Amino acid sequence: MVLGVQLDQEVQLDPEDQLGRRVQLHLLETLVLLVLLVLLVP
């Protein structure tokens, strides 16, 4: 819970940095989905 509060404070201070993190998370999720597809298809 404490980490969540710290993250919220960082978001308020740096919206651009938060956007960058969101993009990185999205790319990571896409990568994981692609790996799962490659493993499941054959």
PDB file of C-alpha atoms in Angstrom:
ATOM      1  CA  MET A   1       0.000   0.000   0.000  1.00  0.00           C
ATOM      2  CA  VAL A   2       2.858   2.393   0.819  1.00  0.00           C
ATOM      3  CA  LEU A   3       4.392   1.823  -2.620  1.00  0.00           C
ATOM      4  CA  GLY A   4       1.053   2.644  -4.247  1.00  0.00           C
ATOM      5  CA  VAL A   5       0.932   5.961  -2.381  1.00  0.00           C
ATOM      6  CA  GLN A   6       4.486   6.798  -3.470  1.00  0.00           C
ATOM      7  CA  LEU A   7       3.617   5.961  -7.081  1.00  0.00           C
ATOM      8  CA  ASP A   8       0.546   8.212  -6.922  1.00  0.00           C
ATOM      9  CA  GLN A   9       2.724  11.074  -5.674  1.00  0.00           C
ATOM     10  CA  GLU A  10       5.230  10.491  -8.477  1.00  0.00           C
ATOM     11  CA  VAL A  11       2.399  10.501 -11.006  1.00  0.00           C
ATOM     12  CA  GLN A  12       1.230  13.903  -9.775  1.00  0.00           C
ATOM     13  CA  LEU A  13       4.778  15.264  -9.979  1.00  0.00           C
ATOM     14  CA  ASP A  14       5.745  13.784 -13.364  1.00  0.00           C
ATOM     15  CA  PRO A  15       2.850  12.987 -15.725  1.00  0.00           C
ATOM     16  CA  GLU A  16       5.239  12.576 -18.669  1.00  0.00           C
ATOM     17  CA  ASP A  17       7.373  10.064 -16.756  1.00  0.00           C
ATOM     18  CA  GLN A  18       4.212   8.170 -15.832  1.00  0.00           C
ATOM     19  CA  LEU A  19       3.199   8.087 -19.493  1.00  0.00           C
ATOM     20  CA  GLY A  20       6.598   6.609 -20.371  1.00  0.00           C
ATOM     21  CA  ARG A  21       6.140   3.889 -17.761  1.00  0.00           C
ATOM     22  CA  ARG A  22       2.669   3.128 -19.117  1.00  0.00           C
ATOM     23  CA  VAL A  23       4.112   2.727 -22.623  1.00  0.00           C
ATOM     24  CA  GLN A  24       6.858   0.420 -21.304  1.00  0.00           C
ATOM     25  CA  LEU A  25       4.262  -1.709 -19.474  1.00  0.00           C
ATOM     26  CA  HIS A  26       2.144  -1.896 -22.629  1.00  0.00           C
ATOM     27  CA  LEU A  27       5.136  -3.016 -24.698  1.00  0.00           C
ATOM     28  CA  LEU A  28       6.000  -5.600 -22.045  1.00  0.00           C
ATOM     29  CA  GLU A  29       2.443  -6.986 -22.086  1.00  0.00           C
ATOM     30  CA  THR A  30       2.507  -7.162 -25.899  1.00  0.00           C
ATOM     31  CA  LEU A  31       5.840  -8.996 -25.799  1.00  0.00           C
ATOM     32  CA  VAL A  32       4.495 -11.530 -23.282  1.00  0.00           C
ATOM     33  CA  LEU A  33       1.393 -12.123 -25.409  1.00  0.00           C
ATOM     34  CA  LEU A  34       3.543 -12.680 -28.497  1.00  0.00           C
ATOM     35  CA  VAL A  35       5.743 -15.183 -26.653  1.00  0.00           C
ATOM     36  CA  LEU A  36       2.668 -17.050 -25.400  1.00  0.00           C
ATOM     37  CA  LEU A  37       1.261 -17.162 -28.938  1.00  0.00           C
ATOM     38  CA  VAL A  38       4.548 -18.510 -30.338  1.00  0.00           C
ATOM     39  CA  LEU A  39       4.670 -21.176 -27.633  1.00  0.00           C
ATOM     40  CA  LEU A  40       1.020 -22.206 -28.003  1.00  0.00           C
ATOM     41  CA  VAL A  41       0.688 -22.209 -31.805  1.00  0.00           C
ATOM     42  CA  PRO A  42       3.042 -25.149 -32.609  1.00  0.00           C
TER      43      PRO A  42
END
